[in-house]
């Protein structure tokens, strides 16, 4: 994890802000979180990793942003229960079916962004992009007293909307 | 572009921290907001409560996060007009019908999270979870000059996706 | 409400902050961004404008919020490819068709918010409101080392859900 504010915090401590004062200084800390997704519509549970990041950051009160650097991954907060994950698949099958015609997949007419990162089949994911537009690229969770204020059933997920490749997320916290 | 902090920053560097400089210090403040939802797809208008929170916080410029601690409530910013609320019900009825089969509701196969908080019927809300996944768990609103910069028709809502129970939200502001 | 920073703020004021310390001071900066939308479901690419704002802000690490002050515009992060934009139009045509009956458009029964900002036809946008409720009013992007950490294909868009009028967004950055 990058602990960007460490130096500033120390210099502050050195120059007259005594031990107890370093707590109040607002800080920004961030880390990249990488994993390999394993299935289409996989709900990758990030909760423990984000919680560890918050703990190590030393920030007591603030906001933690969980951000996807992709265009076919969604970040969500919901319950971890296998039924919901399968039910959501059914909903998407109905409203954004993979089998429909998508111009994004039609290499006879498409002219933009034809260099794919992980093989030609990854370009043919019009349904994934349309689904992401109906979801969200990040979620923000409040941190109080050094911990995320998640409700009883809340878990943080990265939902794979295409499939099976290395994914890179960013956890970023700002607070004091 | 407004560069609000420029002056404060300079005066800080030059003068040490004098009386007027305490304005620039970034702060985090938060409160829990509790209410009881009264209907399925109720649009609970939070705007005045969030505005009061922002005012009392004393923060002039920053971001206010409105966060749900649940998995079947969505936070949205939209117009307050009864027609829209009823129209949205029709849209959801079509894309995530309550009457469909949901594995989450099938107690013959479900094995996880079977302790419900407010009665067995609250477990049978597969449509609510799927709808929340298509919506969002929080919204962030910019605060400028001590007030939220909401547009003319913008109101902040907690939308009840299941029904009728105590709900706990978090308002959190970070700024200076 | 917890007012966490009050005590620390005072101790900071007392002790002074020297020149090198201004680096760590968290700042909030903001600007309004205005444009005229030109088509229904136009994807207005904001990426370069937000990047310029981040650069001029001088903030190295933090979060930038891109916020719509409207109720029929959505903010999204996705790929810029003409096919996707047309594909998404097809998805919305199916799930929130403009031609459906909307109470919001039924002036025989509607009683609220009947003053429209830019002509009567702009009131008749029930489908736009319902679509926005399935999308989002803002997105937040992490800033590291003075730049947004967008992935290879990520661009920031304001999606016009109604049509063709002046639109006002807010870019706001908080960080250090």
Short mmCIF file of C-alpha atoms in Angstrom, two decimals:
data_model
loop_
_atom_site.label_atom_id
_atom_site.label_comp_id
_atom_site.label_asym_id
_atom_site.label_seq_id
_atom_site.Cartn_x
_atom_site.Cartn_y
_atom_site.Cartn_z
CA UNK A 1 0.00 0.00 0.00
CA UNK A 2 1.19 3.48 -0.77
CA UNK A 3 1.13 5.61 2.34
CA UNK A 4 1.46 8.93 0.62
CA UNK A 5 0.89 11.21 3.56
CA UNK A 6 3.38 9.60 5.87
CA UNK A 7 6.15 12.09 5.25
CA UNK A 8 3.99 15.16 5.59
CA UNK A 9 2.50 13.78 8.74
CA UNK A 10 5.95 13.29 10.20
CA UNK A 11 7.18 16.71 9.17
CA UNK A 12 4.15 18.15 10.82
CA UNK A 13 4.86 16.19 13.98
CA UNK A 14 8.44 17.40 13.96
CA UNK A 15 7.69 21.05 13.64
CA UNK A 16 5.50 21.74 16.59
CA UNK A 17 2.51 19.51 16.12
CA UNK A 18 2.91 17.10 18.96
CA UNK A 19 2.04 13.44 19.12
CA UNK A 20 -1.64 13.82 19.70
CA UNK A 21 -2.03 16.31 16.88
CA UNK A 22 -1.17 14.05 13.98
CA UNK A 23 -4.61 12.52 14.36
CA UNK A 24 -6.48 15.54 13.06
CA UNK A 25 -4.64 16.12 9.84
CA UNK A 26 -6.69 15.13 6.87
CA UNK A 27 -4.94 12.60 4.74
CA UNK A 28 -5.42 10.79 1.48
CA UNK A 29 -4.19 7.22 1.14
CA UNK A 30 -4.67 4.80 -1.69
CA UNK A 31 -3.80 1.37 -2.95
CA UNK A 32 -4.27 -0.67 -6.08
CA UNK A 33 -6.06 -3.96 -5.59
CA UNK A 34 -5.53 -6.57 -8.31
CA UNK A 35 -7.21 -9.93 -8.83
CA UNK A 36 -8.22 -12.27 -11.62
CA UNK A 37 -11.95 -12.63 -12.14
CA UNK A 38 -13.12 -16.21 -12.52
CA UNK A 39 -16.60 -16.15 -14.02
CA UNK A 40 -19.09 -13.98 -15.82
CA UNK A 41 -21.17 -12.12 -13.21
CA UNK A 42 -18.82 -13.19 -10.42
CA UNK A 43 -19.45 -11.18 -7.25
CA UNK A 44 -15.92 -10.66 -5.96
CA UNK A 45 -16.21 -9.87 -2.24
CA UNK A 46 -13.87 -6.98 -1.45
CA UNK A 47 -15.09 -6.25 2.07
CA UNK A 48 -12.22 -7.71 4.07
CA UNK A 49 -9.61 -6.20 1.76
CA UNK A 50 -11.16 -2.75 2.01
CA UNK A 51 -11.47 -3.13 5.79
CA UNK A 52 -7.76 -4.02 6.03
CA UNK A 53 -6.88 -1.00 3.91
CA UNK A 54 -8.93 1.28 6.17
CA UNK A 55 -7.28 -0.17 9.27
CA UNK A 56 -3.73 0.20 7.94
CA UNK A 57 -4.46 3.77 6.73
CA UNK A 58 -4.80 4.91 10.33
CA UNK A 59 -7.64 7.23 9.31
CA UNK A 60 -10.41 7.39 11.89
CA UNK A 61 -13.17 9.35 10.15
CA UNK A 62 -13.61 9.81 6.44
CA UNK A 63 -14.80 8.26 3.21
CA UNK A 64 -13.38 5.24 1.42
CA UNK A 65 -13.87 5.06 -2.35
CA UNK A 66 -13.84 1.69 -4.09
CA UNK A 67 -13.22 2.35 -7.77
CA UNK A 68 -12.96 0.13 -10.85
CA UNK A 69 -10.46 1.10 -13.57
CA UNK A 70 -12.44 -0.92 -16.15
CA UNK A 71 -15.55 -0.37 -18.25
CA UNK A 72 -17.11 -3.81 -17.77
CA UNK A 73 -16.91 -4.17 -13.98
CA UNK A 74 -19.45 -2.66 -11.55
CA UNK A 75 -18.88 -1.83 -7.89
CA UNK A 76 -21.85 -2.51 -5.60
CA UNK A 77 -22.81 -2.83 -1.96
CA UNK A 78 -25.33 -5.60 -1.33
CA UNK A 79 -25.89 -8.85 0.59
CA UNK A 80 -23.69 -11.91 0.11
CA UNK A 81 -26.11 -14.71 -0.62
CA UNK A 82 -25.73 -17.12 -3.54
CA UNK A 83 -29.40 -16.87 -4.49
CA UNK A 84 -29.21 -13.12 -5.09
CA UNK A 85 -26.19 -13.52 -7.34
CA UNK A 86 -28.04 -16.07 -9.50
CA UNK A 87 -31.26 -14.04 -9.43
CA UNK A 88 -29.43 -10.95 -10.67
CA UNK A 89 -28.07 -13.01 -13.56
CA UNK A 90 -31.67 -13.79 -14.54
CA UNK A 91 -32.63 -10.11 -14.40
CA UNK A 92 -29.73 -9.11 -16.65
CA UNK A 93 -30.49 -11.97 -19.04
CA UNK A 94 -33.88 -10.37 -19.53
CA UNK A 95 -32.99 -6.69 -19.71
CA UNK A 96 -29.54 -6.78 -21.40
CA UNK A 97 -29.32 -10.21 -23.09
CA UNK A 98 -25.86 -11.20 -24.27
CA UNK A 99 -27.37 -12.78 -27.39
CA UNK A 100 -28.93 -9.54 -28.72
CA UNK A 101 -27.37 -7.67 -31.61
CA UNK A 102 -24.88 -5.03 -30.43
CA UNK A 103 -23.13 -2.65 -32.83
CA UNK A 104 -20.16 -2.79 -30.47
CA UNK A 105 -19.77 -6.48 -31.42
CA UNK A 106 -20.25 -5.97 -35.16
CA UNK A 107 -16.75 -5.90 -36.56
CA UNK A 108 -18.19 -5.24 -40.04
CA UNK A 109 -19.16 -1.72 -38.96
CA UNK A 110 -17.05 -0.94 -35.88
CA UNK A 111 -14.07 1.35 -36.39
CA UNK A 112 -13.02 2.46 -32.89
CA UNK A 113 -10.91 0.92 -30.12
CA UNK A 114 -10.26 -2.29 -32.02
CA UNK A 115 -7.16 -3.17 -30.03
CA UNK A 116 -8.36 -5.45 -27.28
CA UNK A 117 -6.38 -6.07 -24.18
CA UNK A 118 -6.89 -9.75 -23.76
CA UNK A 119 -7.93 -11.39 -27.00
CA UNK A 120 -10.47 -10.67 -29.70
CA UNK A 121 -13.43 -12.20 -27.87
CA UNK A 122 -13.13 -9.53 -25.17
CA UNK A 123 -14.14 -6.93 -27.72
CA UNK A 124 -17.50 -8.58 -28.24
CA UNK A 125 -19.04 -7.42 -25.01
CA UNK A 126 -21.70 -4.88 -25.95
CA UNK A 127 -24.01 -6.31 -23.29
CA UNK A 128 -21.30 -5.80 -20.64
CA UNK A 129 -20.91 -2.10 -21.44
CA UNK A 130 -24.68 -1.53 -21.50
CA UNK A 131 -25.04 -3.28 -18.14
CA UNK A 132 -22.26 -1.20 -16.59
CA UNK A 133 -24.06 1.96 -17.72
CA UNK A 134 -27.05 0.79 -15.67
CA UNK A 135 -24.82 0.09 -12.66
CA UNK A 136 -21.92 2.11 -11.27
CA UNK A 137 -18.19 2.40 -11.47
CA UNK A 138 -17.55 3.08 -7.79
CA UNK A 139 -19.13 3.14 -4.35
CA UNK A 140 -18.20 5.28 -1.36
CA UNK A 141 -18.52 4.01 2.23
CA UNK A 142 -18.30 6.20 5.35
CA UNK A 143 -15.58 5.38 7.89
CA UNK A 144 -16.23 6.19 11.55
CA UNK A 145 -13.95 5.41 14.48
CA UNK A 146 -11.52 3.61 12.19
CA UNK A 147 -14.08 1.23 10.67
CA UNK A 148 -16.43 1.20 7.70
CA UNK A 149 -20.03 1.76 8.80
CA UNK A 150 -21.43 -1.16 6.83
CA UNK A 151 -24.89 -2.38 7.80
CA UNK A 152 -25.45 -5.94 9.05
CA UNK A 153 -25.84 -7.48 5.60
CA UNK A 154 -23.72 -5.11 3.54
CA UNK A 155 -20.71 -6.42 1.65
CA UNK A 156 -18.75 -4.60 -1.04
CA UNK A 157 -18.51 -6.36 -4.41
CA UNK A 158 -16.83 -5.96 -7.76
CA UNK A 159 -19.22 -7.58 -10.23
CA UNK A 160 -17.60 -9.00 -13.35
CA UNK A 161 -19.80 -8.01 -16.30
CA UNK A 162 -17.68 -9.64 -18.98
CA UNK A 163 -15.30 -12.39 -18.04
CA UNK A 164 -12.18 -13.81 -16.59
CA UNK A 165 -9.18 -11.56 -16.73
CA UNK A 166 -6.92 -9.52 -14.51
CA UNK A 167 -8.81 -6.65 -12.92
CA UNK A 168 -7.39 -3.61 -11.14
CA UNK A 169 -9.36 -1.62 -8.59
CA UNK A 170 -8.40 1.38 -6.47
CA UNK A 171 -9.18 1.81 -2.79
CA UNK A 172 -8.79 5.42 -1.68
CA UNK A 173 -9.54 6.94 1.71
CA UNK A 174 -9.71 10.59 2.66
CA UNK A 175 -10.21 11.66 6.23
CA UNK A 176 -8.57 12.47 9.50
CA UNK B 1 -12.50 28.23 -11.86
CA UNK B 2 -12.99 29.12 -8.26
CA UNK B 3 -9.85 28.40 -6.31
CA UNK B 4 -11.31 28.79 -2.90
CA UNK B 5 -8.38 27.64 -0.87
CA UNK B 6 -5.71 29.76 -2.50
CA UNK B 7 -6.10 32.70 -0.19
CA UNK B 8 -6.38 30.71 2.98
CA UNK B 9 -3.38 28.63 2.04
CA UNK B 10 -1.27 31.71 1.43
CA UNK B 11 -2.35 33.42 4.57
CA UNK B 12 -1.53 30.23 6.42
CA UNK B 13 1.97 30.10 5.02
CA UNK B 14 2.61 33.78 5.61
CA UNK B 15 1.00 34.43 8.89
CA UNK B 16 0.94 31.26 10.84
CA UNK B 17 -2.58 30.36 11.71
CA UNK B 18 -4.50 33.45 12.74
CA UNK B 19 -8.15 33.71 13.64
CA UNK B 20 -9.42 33.78 10.07
CA UNK B 21 -7.38 30.77 9.07
CA UNK B 22 -9.37 28.18 10.91
CA UNK B 23 -11.73 28.22 7.92
CA UNK B 24 -9.40 26.17 5.76
CA UNK B 25 -8.96 23.23 8.07
CA UNK B 26 -10.61 20.18 6.60
CA UNK B 27 -13.05 18.41 8.83
CA UNK B 28 -15.17 15.29 8.77
CA UNK B 29 -18.56 15.30 10.46
CA UNK B 30 -21.25 12.68 10.43
CA UNK B 31 -24.65 11.75 11.80
CA UNK B 32 -27.00 8.80 11.74
CA UNK B 33 -30.46 9.51 10.37
CA UNK B 34 -33.18 7.06 11.35
CA UNK B 35 -36.77 6.79 10.15
CA UNK B 36 -39.45 4.20 9.57
CA UNK B 37 -40.35 3.57 5.96
CA UNK B 38 -44.09 3.48 5.30
CA UNK B 39 -44.60 1.87 1.90
CA UNK B 40 -42.96 -0.20 -0.79
CA UNK B 41 -41.16 2.17 -3.19
CA UNK B 42 -41.68 5.11 -0.85
CA UNK B 43 -39.52 8.08 -1.89
CA UNK B 44 -38.43 9.43 1.50
CA UNK B 45 -37.39 13.05 0.94
CA UNK B 46 -34.15 13.65 2.87
CA UNK B 47 -33.30 17.05 1.39
CA UNK B 48 -34.19 19.26 4.35
CA UNK B 49 -32.54 16.91 6.84
CA UNK B 50 -29.31 16.80 4.84
CA UNK B 51 -29.42 20.61 4.42
CA UNK B 52 -29.78 21.02 8.20
CA UNK B 53 -26.87 18.67 8.77
CA UNK B 54 -24.70 20.65 6.33
CA UNK B 55 -25.64 23.93 8.03
CA UNK B 56 -24.91 22.68 11.55
CA UNK B 57 -21.59 21.15 10.42
CA UNK B 58 -20.20 24.62 9.77
CA UNK B 59 -18.37 23.30 6.71
CA UNK B 60 -18.39 25.78 3.83
CA UNK B 61 -16.96 23.78 0.91
CA UNK B 62 -16.87 20.03 0.58
CA UNK B 63 -18.83 16.91 -0.25
CA UNK B 64 -21.77 15.43 1.62
CA UNK B 65 -22.31 11.68 1.33
CA UNK B 66 -25.80 10.25 1.87
CA UNK B 67 -25.37 6.54 2.57
CA UNK B 68 -27.78 3.68 3.25
CA UNK B 69 -26.72 0.97 5.71
CA UNK B 70 -29.19 -1.47 4.13
CA UNK B 71 -29.25 -3.72 1.07
CA UNK B 72 -32.82 -2.98 -0.04
CA UNK B 73 -32.82 0.83 0.03
CA UNK B 74 -31.46 3.04 -2.78
CA UNK B 75 -30.27 6.63 -2.49
CA UNK B 76 -31.15 8.87 -5.44
CA UNK B 77 -31.28 12.49 -6.51
CA UNK B 78 -34.30 13.29 -8.68
CA UNK B 79 -37.42 15.46 -8.90
CA UNK B 80 -40.20 15.31 -6.30
CA UNK B 81 -43.35 14.75 -8.30
CA UNK B 82 -45.92 12.08 -7.50
CA UNK B 83 -46.24 11.00 -11.12
CA UNK B 84 -42.56 10.08 -11.39
CA UNK B 85 -42.75 7.97 -8.25
CA UNK B 86 -45.68 6.00 -9.66
CA UNK B 87 -44.10 5.78 -13.12
CA UNK B 88 -40.92 4.32 -11.65
CA UNK B 89 -43.01 1.67 -9.90
CA UNK B 90 -44.34 0.66 -13.33
CA UNK B 91 -40.82 0.45 -14.76
CA UNK B 92 -39.65 -1.79 -11.92
CA UNK B 93 -42.76 -3.94 -12.19
CA UNK B 94 -41.68 -4.68 -15.74
CA UNK B 95 -37.94 -5.15 -15.33
CA UNK B 96 -37.72 -6.72 -11.83
CA UNK B 97 -41.22 -8.08 -11.09
CA UNK B 98 -41.83 -9.06 -7.47
CA UNK B 99 -43.84 -12.07 -8.64
CA UNK B 100 -41.00 -13.75 -10.54
CA UNK B 101 -39.17 -16.74 -9.11
CA UNK B 102 -36.14 -15.71 -7.03
CA UNK B 103 -33.74 -18.26 -5.51
CA UNK B 104 -33.29 -15.81 -2.66
CA UNK B 105 -36.96 -16.42 -1.75
CA UNK B 106 -36.82 -20.19 -2.13
CA UNK B 107 -36.41 -21.50 1.40
CA UNK B 108 -36.24 -25.05 0.04
CA UNK B 109 -32.81 -24.33 -1.43
CA UNK B 110 -31.50 -21.28 0.41
CA UNK B 111 -28.89 -21.89 3.10
CA UNK B 112 -27.35 -18.47 3.86
CA UNK B 113 -28.36 -15.49 6.02
CA UNK B 114 -31.59 -17.07 7.15
CA UNK B 115 -31.89 -14.91 10.26
CA UNK B 116 -34.11 -12.02 9.24
CA UNK B 117 -34.21 -8.82 11.15
CA UNK B 118 -37.89 -8.11 11.09
CA UNK B 119 -39.91 -11.21 10.38
CA UNK B 120 -39.73 -14.05 7.90
CA UNK B 121 -41.45 -12.16 5.08
CA UNK B 122 -38.54 -9.71 4.94
CA UNK B 123 -36.34 -12.52 3.72
CA UNK B 124 -38.44 -12.99 0.64
CA UNK B 125 -37.25 -9.93 -1.18
CA UNK B 126 -35.17 -11.17 -4.10
CA UNK B 127 -36.66 -8.46 -6.34
CA UNK B 128 -35.56 -5.78 -3.83
CA UNK B 129 -31.94 -6.91 -3.89
CA UNK B 130 -31.88 -7.13 -7.68
CA UNK B 131 -33.38 -3.64 -7.96
CA UNK B 132 -30.83 -2.19 -5.55
CA UNK B 133 -28.04 -3.67 -7.70
CA UNK B 134 -29.43 -1.61 -10.59
CA UNK B 135 -29.58 1.51 -8.42
CA UNK B 136 -27.06 2.81 -5.88
CA UNK B 137 -26.29 2.71 -2.20
CA UNK B 138 -25.23 6.33 -1.82
CA UNK B 139 -25.09 9.70 -3.55
CA UNK B 140 -22.61 12.52 -3.03
CA UNK B 141 -23.60 16.19 -3.34
CA UNK B 142 -21.16 19.11 -3.55
CA UNK B 143 -21.39 21.79 -0.85
CA UNK B 144 -20.36 25.35 -1.76
CA UNK B 145 -20.61 28.41 0.45
CA UNK B 146 -22.24 26.37 3.20
CA UNK B 147 -25.06 24.96 1.05
CA UNK B 148 -25.63 21.95 -1.15
CA UNK B 149 -25.48 22.87 -4.84
CA UNK B 150 -28.71 21.12 -5.76
CA UNK B 151 -30.31 22.08 -9.06
CA UNK B 152 -33.79 23.63 -9.21
CA UNK B 153 -35.67 20.32 -9.24
CA UNK B 154 -33.19 18.14 -7.37
CA UNK B 155 -34.26 16.47 -4.12
CA UNK B 156 -32.41 13.68 -2.30
CA UNK B 157 -34.40 10.51 -1.69
CA UNK B 158 -34.07 7.19 0.07
CA UNK B 159 -36.18 4.80 -1.99
CA UNK B 160 -37.62 1.86 -0.06
CA UNK B 161 -37.20 -1.23 -2.25
CA UNK B 162 -38.75 -3.69 0.20
CA UNK B 163 -41.07 -2.44 2.87
CA UNK B 164 -41.91 -0.77 6.08
CA UNK B 165 -39.30 -1.00 8.76
CA UNK B 166 -36.81 1.11 10.65
CA UNK B 167 -34.10 2.37 8.33
CA UNK B 168 -30.76 3.92 9.27
CA UNK B 169 -28.84 6.23 6.94
CA UNK B 170 -25.57 8.08 7.40
CA UNK B 171 -24.93 11.68 6.42
CA UNK B 172 -21.22 12.48 6.29
CA UNK B 173 -19.55 15.69 5.19
CA UNK B 174 -15.89 16.31 4.49
CA UNK B 175 -14.61 19.75 3.71
CA UNK B 176 -13.31 23.00 5.08
CA UNK C 1 -23.66 15.04 15.49
CA UNK C 2 -20.03 14.28 16.16
CA UNK C 3 -17.87 17.36 15.84
CA UNK C 4 -14.56 15.57 15.80
CA UNK C 5 -12.24 18.29 14.59
CA UNK C 6 -13.06 21.08 16.99
CA UNK C 7 -10.37 20.35 19.57
CA UNK C 8 -7.62 19.47 17.12
CA UNK C 9 -8.37 22.58 15.08
CA UNK C 10 -7.69 24.74 18.08
CA UNK C 11 -4.43 23.03 18.89
CA UNK C 12 -3.30 23.55 15.30
CA UNK C 13 -4.15 27.23 15.42
CA UNK C 14 -2.08 27.63 18.53
CA UNK C 15 1.06 26.06 17.25
CA UNK C 16 1.51 27.64 13.82
CA UNK C 17 2.34 25.85 10.58
CA UNK C 18 5.61 26.50 8.76
CA UNK C 19 6.30 26.78 5.03
CA UNK C 20 6.85 23.16 4.13
CA UNK C 21 3.70 22.13 5.86
CA UNK C 22 1.36 23.64 3.30
CA UNK C 23 1.81 20.52 1.20
CA UNK C 24 -0.27 18.42 3.47
CA UNK C 25 -3.15 20.81 3.82
CA UNK C 26 -6.29 19.39 2.33
CA UNK C 27 -8.14 21.66 -0.03
CA UNK C 28 -11.48 21.79 -1.77
CA UNK C 29 -11.78 23.38 -5.20
CA UNK C 30 -14.72 23.51 -7.55
CA UNK C 31 -15.98 24.84 -10.84
CA UNK C 32 -19.20 24.96 -12.78
CA UNK C 33 -19.07 23.42 -16.23
CA UNK C 34 -21.78 24.53 -18.66
CA UNK C 35 -22.63 23.24 -22.13
CA UNK C 36 -25.61 22.81 -24.42
CA UNK C 37 -26.63 19.24 -25.08
CA UNK C 38 -27.28 18.47 -28.72
CA UNK C 39 -29.21 15.21 -28.89
CA UNK C 40 -31.27 12.77 -26.88
CA UNK C 41 -28.88 10.23 -25.30
CA UNK C 42 -25.85 12.27 -26.29
CA UNK C 43 -22.72 11.05 -24.49
CA UNK C 44 -20.95 14.34 -23.73
CA UNK C 45 -17.29 13.49 -23.12
CA UNK C 46 -16.10 15.44 -20.09
CA UNK C 47 -12.75 13.71 -19.62
CA UNK C 48 -10.44 16.43 -20.90
CA UNK C 49 -12.33 19.17 -19.08
CA UNK C 50 -12.17 17.28 -15.78
CA UNK C 51 -8.47 16.53 -16.37
CA UNK C 52 -7.78 20.24 -16.93
CA UNK C 53 -9.67 21.10 -13.78
CA UNK C 54 -7.64 18.58 -11.78
CA UNK C 55 -4.39 19.94 -13.20
CA UNK C 56 -5.22 23.58 -12.46
CA UNK C 57 -6.39 22.68 -8.94
CA UNK C 58 -2.83 21.78 -7.96
CA UNK C 59 -4.15 18.91 -5.85
CA UNK C 60 -1.95 15.82 -6.04
CA UNK C 61 -3.98 13.15 -4.26
CA UNK C 62 -7.69 13.16 -3.69
CA UNK C 63 -11.11 12.54 -5.19
CA UNK C 64 -12.80 14.45 -7.99
CA UNK C 65 -16.60 14.48 -8.04
CA UNK C 66 -18.43 15.04 -11.33
CA UNK C 67 -21.98 16.07 -10.47
CA UNK C 68 -25.08 16.92 -12.52
CA UNK C 69 -27.40 19.65 -11.21
CA UNK C 70 -30.28 18.22 -13.28
CA UNK C 71 -32.76 15.37 -12.91
CA UNK C 72 -32.61 14.08 -16.50
CA UNK C 73 -28.83 13.81 -17.00
CA UNK C 74 -26.70 10.87 -15.80
CA UNK C 75 -22.97 10.87 -15.10
CA UNK C 76 -21.13 7.70 -16.14
CA UNK C 77 -17.66 6.30 -16.69
CA UNK C 78 -17.45 3.99 -19.70
CA UNK C 79 -15.74 3.47 -23.05
CA UNK C 80 -16.02 5.98 -25.91
CA UNK C 81 -17.16 3.93 -28.86
CA UNK C 82 -20.08 4.90 -31.11
CA UNK C 83 -21.50 1.38 -31.13
CA UNK C 84 -21.94 1.31 -27.35
CA UNK C 85 -23.80 4.61 -27.39
CA UNK C 86 -26.25 3.30 -30.00
CA UNK C 87 -26.54 -0.08 -28.24
CA UNK C 88 -27.44 1.62 -24.97
CA UNK C 89 -30.19 3.54 -26.77
CA UNK C 90 -31.66 0.17 -27.81
CA UNK C 91 -31.51 -1.12 -24.22
CA UNK C 92 -33.34 1.95 -22.89
CA UNK C 93 -35.90 1.76 -25.70
CA UNK C 94 -36.79 -1.67 -24.38
CA UNK C 95 -36.71 -1.10 -20.62
CA UNK C 96 -37.95 2.53 -20.35
CA UNK C 97 -39.70 3.28 -23.67
CA UNK C 98 -40.43 6.95 -24.31
CA UNK C 99 -43.77 5.98 -25.88
CA UNK C 100 -45.19 4.33 -22.75
CA UNK C 101 -47.79 6.08 -20.59
CA UNK C 102 -46.21 8.16 -17.83
CA UNK C 103 -48.27 9.97 -15.19
CA UNK C 104 -45.55 12.62 -15.18
CA UNK C 105 -46.56 13.45 -18.77
CA UNK C 106 -50.30 13.41 -18.15
CA UNK C 107 -51.23 17.06 -17.70
CA UNK C 108 -54.85 16.01 -17.04
CA UNK C 109 -53.79 14.59 -13.65
CA UNK C 110 -50.45 16.20 -12.83
CA UNK C 111 -50.49 19.01 -10.29
CA UNK C 112 -46.85 19.50 -9.24
CA UNK C 113 -43.86 21.38 -10.72
CA UNK C 114 -45.75 22.54 -13.79
CA UNK C 115 -43.37 25.41 -14.49
CA UNK C 116 -40.90 24.07 -17.00
CA UNK C 117 -37.58 25.67 -17.60
CA UNK C 118 -37.36 25.47 -21.33
CA UNK C 119 -40.74 24.98 -22.91
CA UNK C 120 -43.72 22.77 -22.25
CA UNK C 121 -42.35 19.74 -24.08
CA UNK C 122 -39.56 19.44 -21.52
CA UNK C 123 -42.14 18.57 -18.91
CA UNK C 124 -43.16 15.48 -20.81
CA UNK C 125 -40.15 13.44 -19.93
CA UNK C 126 -41.35 10.70 -17.59
CA UNK C 127 -39.06 8.20 -19.32
CA UNK C 128 -36.06 10.49 -18.70
CA UNK C 129 -36.69 10.63 -14.97
CA UNK C 130 -37.22 6.88 -14.70
CA UNK C 131 -34.00 6.24 -16.63
CA UNK C 132 -32.02 8.61 -14.39
CA UNK C 133 -33.28 6.69 -11.34
CA UNK C 134 -31.68 3.58 -12.86
CA UNK C 135 -28.44 5.45 -13.48
CA UNK C 136 -26.60 7.95 -11.29
CA UNK C 137 -26.30 11.64 -10.67
CA UNK C 138 -22.54 11.72 -10.11
CA UNK C 139 -19.35 9.71 -10.33
CA UNK C 140 -16.18 10.05 -8.25
CA UNK C 141 -12.72 9.38 -9.69
CA UNK C 142 -9.52 8.98 -7.64
CA UNK C 143 -6.68 11.43 -8.33
CA UNK C 144 -3.10 10.24 -7.73
CA UNK C 145 0.10 12.17 -8.45
CA UNK C 146 -1.92 15.02 -9.93
CA UNK C 147 -3.87 12.92 -12.45
CA UNK C 148 -7.11 10.97 -12.55
CA UNK C 149 -6.49 7.23 -12.35
CA UNK C 150 -8.72 6.36 -15.28
CA UNK C 151 -8.26 2.94 -16.85
CA UNK C 152 -7.21 2.53 -20.49
CA UNK C 153 -10.73 2.75 -21.92
CA UNK C 154 -12.40 4.89 -19.28
CA UNK C 155 -13.91 8.23 -20.25
CA UNK C 156 -16.26 10.35 -18.15
CA UNK C 157 -19.62 11.19 -19.74
CA UNK C 158 -22.72 13.24 -19.05
CA UNK C 159 -25.53 11.35 -20.75
CA UNK C 160 -28.46 13.49 -21.88
CA UNK C 161 -31.63 11.61 -20.97
CA UNK C 162 -34.07 14.20 -22.29
CA UNK C 163 -32.92 16.67 -24.88
CA UNK C 164 -31.11 19.70 -26.08
CA UNK C 165 -30.77 22.47 -23.57
CA UNK C 166 -28.21 24.24 -21.45
CA UNK C 167 -26.77 21.90 -18.81
CA UNK C 168 -24.75 22.80 -15.75
CA UNK C 169 -22.41 20.35 -14.05
CA UNK C 170 -20.08 20.74 -11.07
CA UNK C 171 -16.52 19.46 -10.87
CA UNK C 172 -15.26 19.37 -7.29
CA UNK C 173 -11.95 18.05 -5.99
CA UNK C 174 -10.91 17.42 -2.42
CA UNK C 175 -7.40 16.36 -1.54
CA UNK C 176 -3.92 17.49 -0.72
#
